[in-house]
Amino acid sequence: MWVPGYIFERRGWIGALILFPAMLLAFLSRPRIGENSVSEIALDALAWLLLACGGGMRLWATMYIGGRKGKKLVTRGPYALCRHPLYVGSFLIILALMVLLKSLVFAGAVAVVLVAYTAFIIPSEEAYLRSIFGGEYAEYCRWAPSYLPNLRRWRRPGLARVKVSAVMLEFVRVLGCVLFAGGCETLLALRAHGPWPYLFNLP
């Protein structure tokens, strides 16, 4: 499914426009899981684990693809395991926020974003890459799965040329996600222990 270029370039903002209203609804609704309960602690730990994995995947992928996107077909490192490690990293970060918020409303918004990306955005990007790299990309698609990493393709990496500015920019983005998640957890704690405007009773 082809997506117009102006939509593809703004795909991050479009996802944010879907997720942020749902996040606001989650913050303004009564919590369904008690603060400091076993379930709450376990889910928070899972959320931070997902965030670490997602951020690590994005940094690892950027080391290989940074500055080369659309110029060279990268099939090493995380790109030997799956075709879209950057998207996998982003999905894990979004799932981390979903687990942290513990909101079915936000989970529904996440599902909408994931369906939109897997059905429209990513196929459009693959069509673009196929038009550039032709049979080489078709062969890559034959043995590399889209998302679920195939660990049997893992090989010890050799030397890789890294664009430091791209990695540093991605590090700032990942750090921003970590700080944002920390801010969300702080707000959730305030919601549980202090006066809070409960405007909704959504799951």
Coordinates of C-alpha atoms in Angstrom, one line a residue:
M1 CA 0.0 0.0 0.0
W2 CA 1.6 3.3 -1.2
V3 CA 1.5 6.2 1.2
P4 CA 2.1 9.8 -0.1
G5 CA 5.5 11.2 0.7
Y6 CA 4.2 14.1 2.8
I7 CA 2.3 11.6 5.0
F8 CA 5.3 9.3 5.3
E9 CA 7.6 12.2 6.3
R10 CA 5.2 13.1 9.1
R11 CA 4.5 9.5 10.2
G12 CA 5.9 10.2 13.7
W13 CA 3.7 13.2 14.3
I14 CA 0.6 11.3 13.0
G15 CA 1.3 8.5 15.5
A16 CA 1.7 11.1 18.3
L17 CA -1.7 12.7 17.4
I18 CA -3.3 9.3 18.0
L19 CA -1.4 8.4 21.1
F20 CA -1.3 11.7 23.1
P21 CA -5.1 12.2 23.4
A22 CA -5.4 8.6 24.6
M23 CA -2.6 9.2 27.1
L24 CA -4.3 12.2 28.4
L25 CA -7.5 10.2 28.9
A26 CA -5.5 7.6 30.8
F27 CA -4.0 10.2 33.1
L28 CA -7.4 11.7 33.9
S29 CA -9.0 8.3 34.6
R30 CA -9.0 6.5 37.9
P31 CA -6.2 3.8 38.2
R32 CA -7.4 0.2 37.9
I33 CA -4.3 -1.3 39.6
G34 CA -3.3 -0.3 43.1
E35 CA -0.1 1.6 43.6
N36 CA 2.8 -0.5 45.0
S37 CA 0.8 -3.7 44.5
V38 CA 2.6 -6.8 43.2
S39 CA 0.9 -6.4 39.8
E40 CA 1.9 -2.7 39.6
I41 CA 5.5 -3.4 40.5
A42 CA 5.7 -6.3 38.0
L43 CA 4.2 -4.3 35.2
D44 CA 6.5 -1.3 35.9
A45 CA 9.5 -3.6 35.8
L46 CA 8.3 -5.0 32.5
A47 CA 7.7 -1.5 31.1
W48 CA 11.3 -0.4 31.9
L49 CA 12.7 -3.7 30.4
L50 CA 10.8 -3.1 27.2
L51 CA 12.0 0.5 27.1
A52 CA 15.6 -0.6 27.5
C53 CA 15.3 -3.2 24.8
G54 CA 13.6 -0.7 22.4
G55 CA 16.1 2.0 23.0
G56 CA 19.0 -0.4 22.7
M57 CA 17.6 -1.8 19.4
R58 CA 17.3 1.7 18.0
L59 CA 20.8 2.7 18.9
W60 CA 22.2 -0.6 17.6
A61 CA 20.4 -0.2 14.3
T62 CA 21.4 3.5 13.9
M63 CA 25.1 2.4 14.2
Y64 CA 24.6 0.5 11.0
I65 CA 22.0 2.5 9.0
G66 CA 22.8 6.1 10.2
G67 CA 23.6 8.3 7.2
R68 CA 23.1 5.3 4.7
K69 CA 19.3 5.1 4.5
G70 CA 18.3 5.0 0.9
K71 CA 21.9 5.0 -0.3
K72 CA 23.1 1.6 0.6
L73 CA 21.3 -1.7 1.4
V74 CA 22.4 -2.6 4.9
T75 CA 22.1 -6.3 5.8
R76 CA 24.5 -6.6 8.7
G77 CA 24.2 -6.3 12.5
P78 CA 20.5 -6.0 13.5
Y79 CA 19.5 -5.8 9.8
A80 CA 20.7 -9.4 9.5
L81 CA 18.1 -10.4 12.1
C82 CA 15.1 -8.5 10.7
R83 CA 14.4 -5.9 8.0
H84 CA 13.0 -3.2 10.3
P85 CA 15.0 -3.1 13.6
L86 CA 14.4 0.7 14.0
Y87 CA 10.6 0.1 13.8
V88 CA 10.9 -2.9 16.2
G89 CA 12.7 -0.6 18.7
S90 CA 10.0 2.1 18.3
F91 CA 7.3 -0.5 18.8
L92 CA 8.9 -1.8 22.0
I93 CA 9.1 1.8 23.3
I94 CA 5.4 2.4 22.6
L95 CA 4.6 -1.0 24.3
A96 CA 6.6 0.1 27.3
L97 CA 4.5 3.2 27.6
M98 CA 1.4 1.1 27.2
V99 CA 2.4 -1.2 30.1
L100 CA 3.5 1.7 32.2
L101 CA 0.1 3.5 31.8
K102 CA -1.9 0.3 32.4
S103 CA -4.8 1.8 30.3
L104 CA -7.0 -0.1 27.9
V105 CA -7.8 3.2 26.2
F106 CA -4.2 3.8 25.5
A107 CA -3.7 0.1 24.5
G108 CA -6.4 0.7 21.8
A109 CA -4.6 3.7 20.5
V110 CA -1.4 1.7 20.4
A111 CA -3.2 -1.0 18.4
V112 CA -4.4 1.6 15.9
V113 CA -0.9 3.0 15.4
L114 CA 0.7 -0.5 15.0
V115 CA -1.9 -1.5 12.4
A116 CA -1.4 1.8 10.5
Y117 CA 2.3 1.3 10.4
T118 CA 2.3 -2.4 9.5
A119 CA -0.5 -2.0 6.9
F120 CA 0.5 1.3 5.3
I121 CA 3.7 3.0 6.4
I122 CA 6.2 0.1 6.3
P123 CA 4.9 -1.5 3.1
S124 CA 5.2 1.9 1.4
E125 CA 8.8 2.2 2.7
E126 CA 9.6 -1.3 1.4
A127 CA 8.2 -0.4 -2.0
Y128 CA 10.5 2.6 -2.1
L129 CA 13.5 0.5 -1.2
R130 CA 12.6 -2.1 -3.8
S131 CA 12.5 0.6 -6.4
I132 CA 16.0 1.7 -5.5
F133 CA 17.8 -1.6 -4.9
G134 CA 15.7 -3.9 -7.1
G135 CA 16.5 -7.6 -7.0
E136 CA 19.1 -7.1 -4.2
Y137 CA 16.3 -6.0 -1.9
A138 CA 14.0 -8.7 -3.1
E139 CA 16.6 -11.3 -2.2
Y140 CA 17.1 -9.6 1.2
C141 CA 13.3 -9.8 1.8
R142 CA 13.5 -13.5 1.0
W143 CA 15.7 -14.5 3.9
A144 CA 15.2 -11.6 6.4
P145 CA 11.9 -11.5 8.4
S146 CA 10.1 -8.2 8.7
Y147 CA 10.0 -7.8 12.5
L148 CA 10.5 -10.9 14.6
P149 CA 14.3 -11.3 14.7
N150 CA 15.7 -14.5 13.3
L151 CA 18.5 -15.2 15.8
R152 CA 19.9 -18.0 13.5
R153 CA 21.1 -15.2 11.2
W154 CA 23.3 -13.7 13.9
R155 CA 26.9 -13.4 13.0
R156 CA 29.7 -11.9 15.1
P157 CA 30.0 -8.3 13.6
G158 CA 33.3 -7.1 12.2
L159 CA 34.3 -3.5 11.8
A160 CA 31.5 -1.0 10.9
R161 CA 31.8 2.6 9.8
V162 CA 29.6 4.6 12.2
K163 CA 28.3 8.1 11.6
V164 CA 28.8 9.6 15.0
S165 CA 26.3 12.5 14.5
A166 CA 23.5 10.1 13.6
V167 CA 24.2 7.9 16.7
M168 CA 24.4 10.9 19.0
L169 CA 21.1 12.2 17.6
E170 CA 19.5 8.8 18.2
F171 CA 21.0 8.7 21.7
V172 CA 19.3 12.1 22.5
R173 CA 16.0 10.6 21.2
V174 CA 16.3 7.5 23.3
L175 CA 17.2 9.6 26.3
G176 CA 14.1 11.8 25.7
C177 CA 12.0 8.6 25.7
V178 CA 13.5 7.5 29.0
L179 CA 12.9 11.0 30.6
F180 CA 9.4 11.0 29.2
A181 CA 8.7 7.6 30.7
G182 CA 10.1 8.8 34.0
G183 CA 7.8 11.8 33.9
C184 CA 4.8 9.6 33.2
E185 CA 5.7 7.4 36.2
T186 CA 6.0 10.5 38.4
L187 CA 2.5 11.7 37.2
L188 CA 1.1 8.3 37.9
A189 CA 2.5 8.3 41.4
L190 CA 1.0 11.8 42.0
R191 CA -2.3 10.5 40.7
A192 CA -2.3 7.7 43.2
H193 CA -1.2 9.6 46.3
G194 CA -2.4 13.2 45.9
P195 CA -5.4 15.2 44.9
W196 CA -6.1 14.5 41.2
P197 CA -8.7 15.6 38.7
Y198 CA -10.4 12.3 37.9
L199 CA -12.6 13.4 35.0
F200 CA -13.2 9.9 33.6
N201 CA -13.6 6.4 34.7
L202 CA -12.2 4.7 31.7
P203 CA -10.4 1.3 31.8

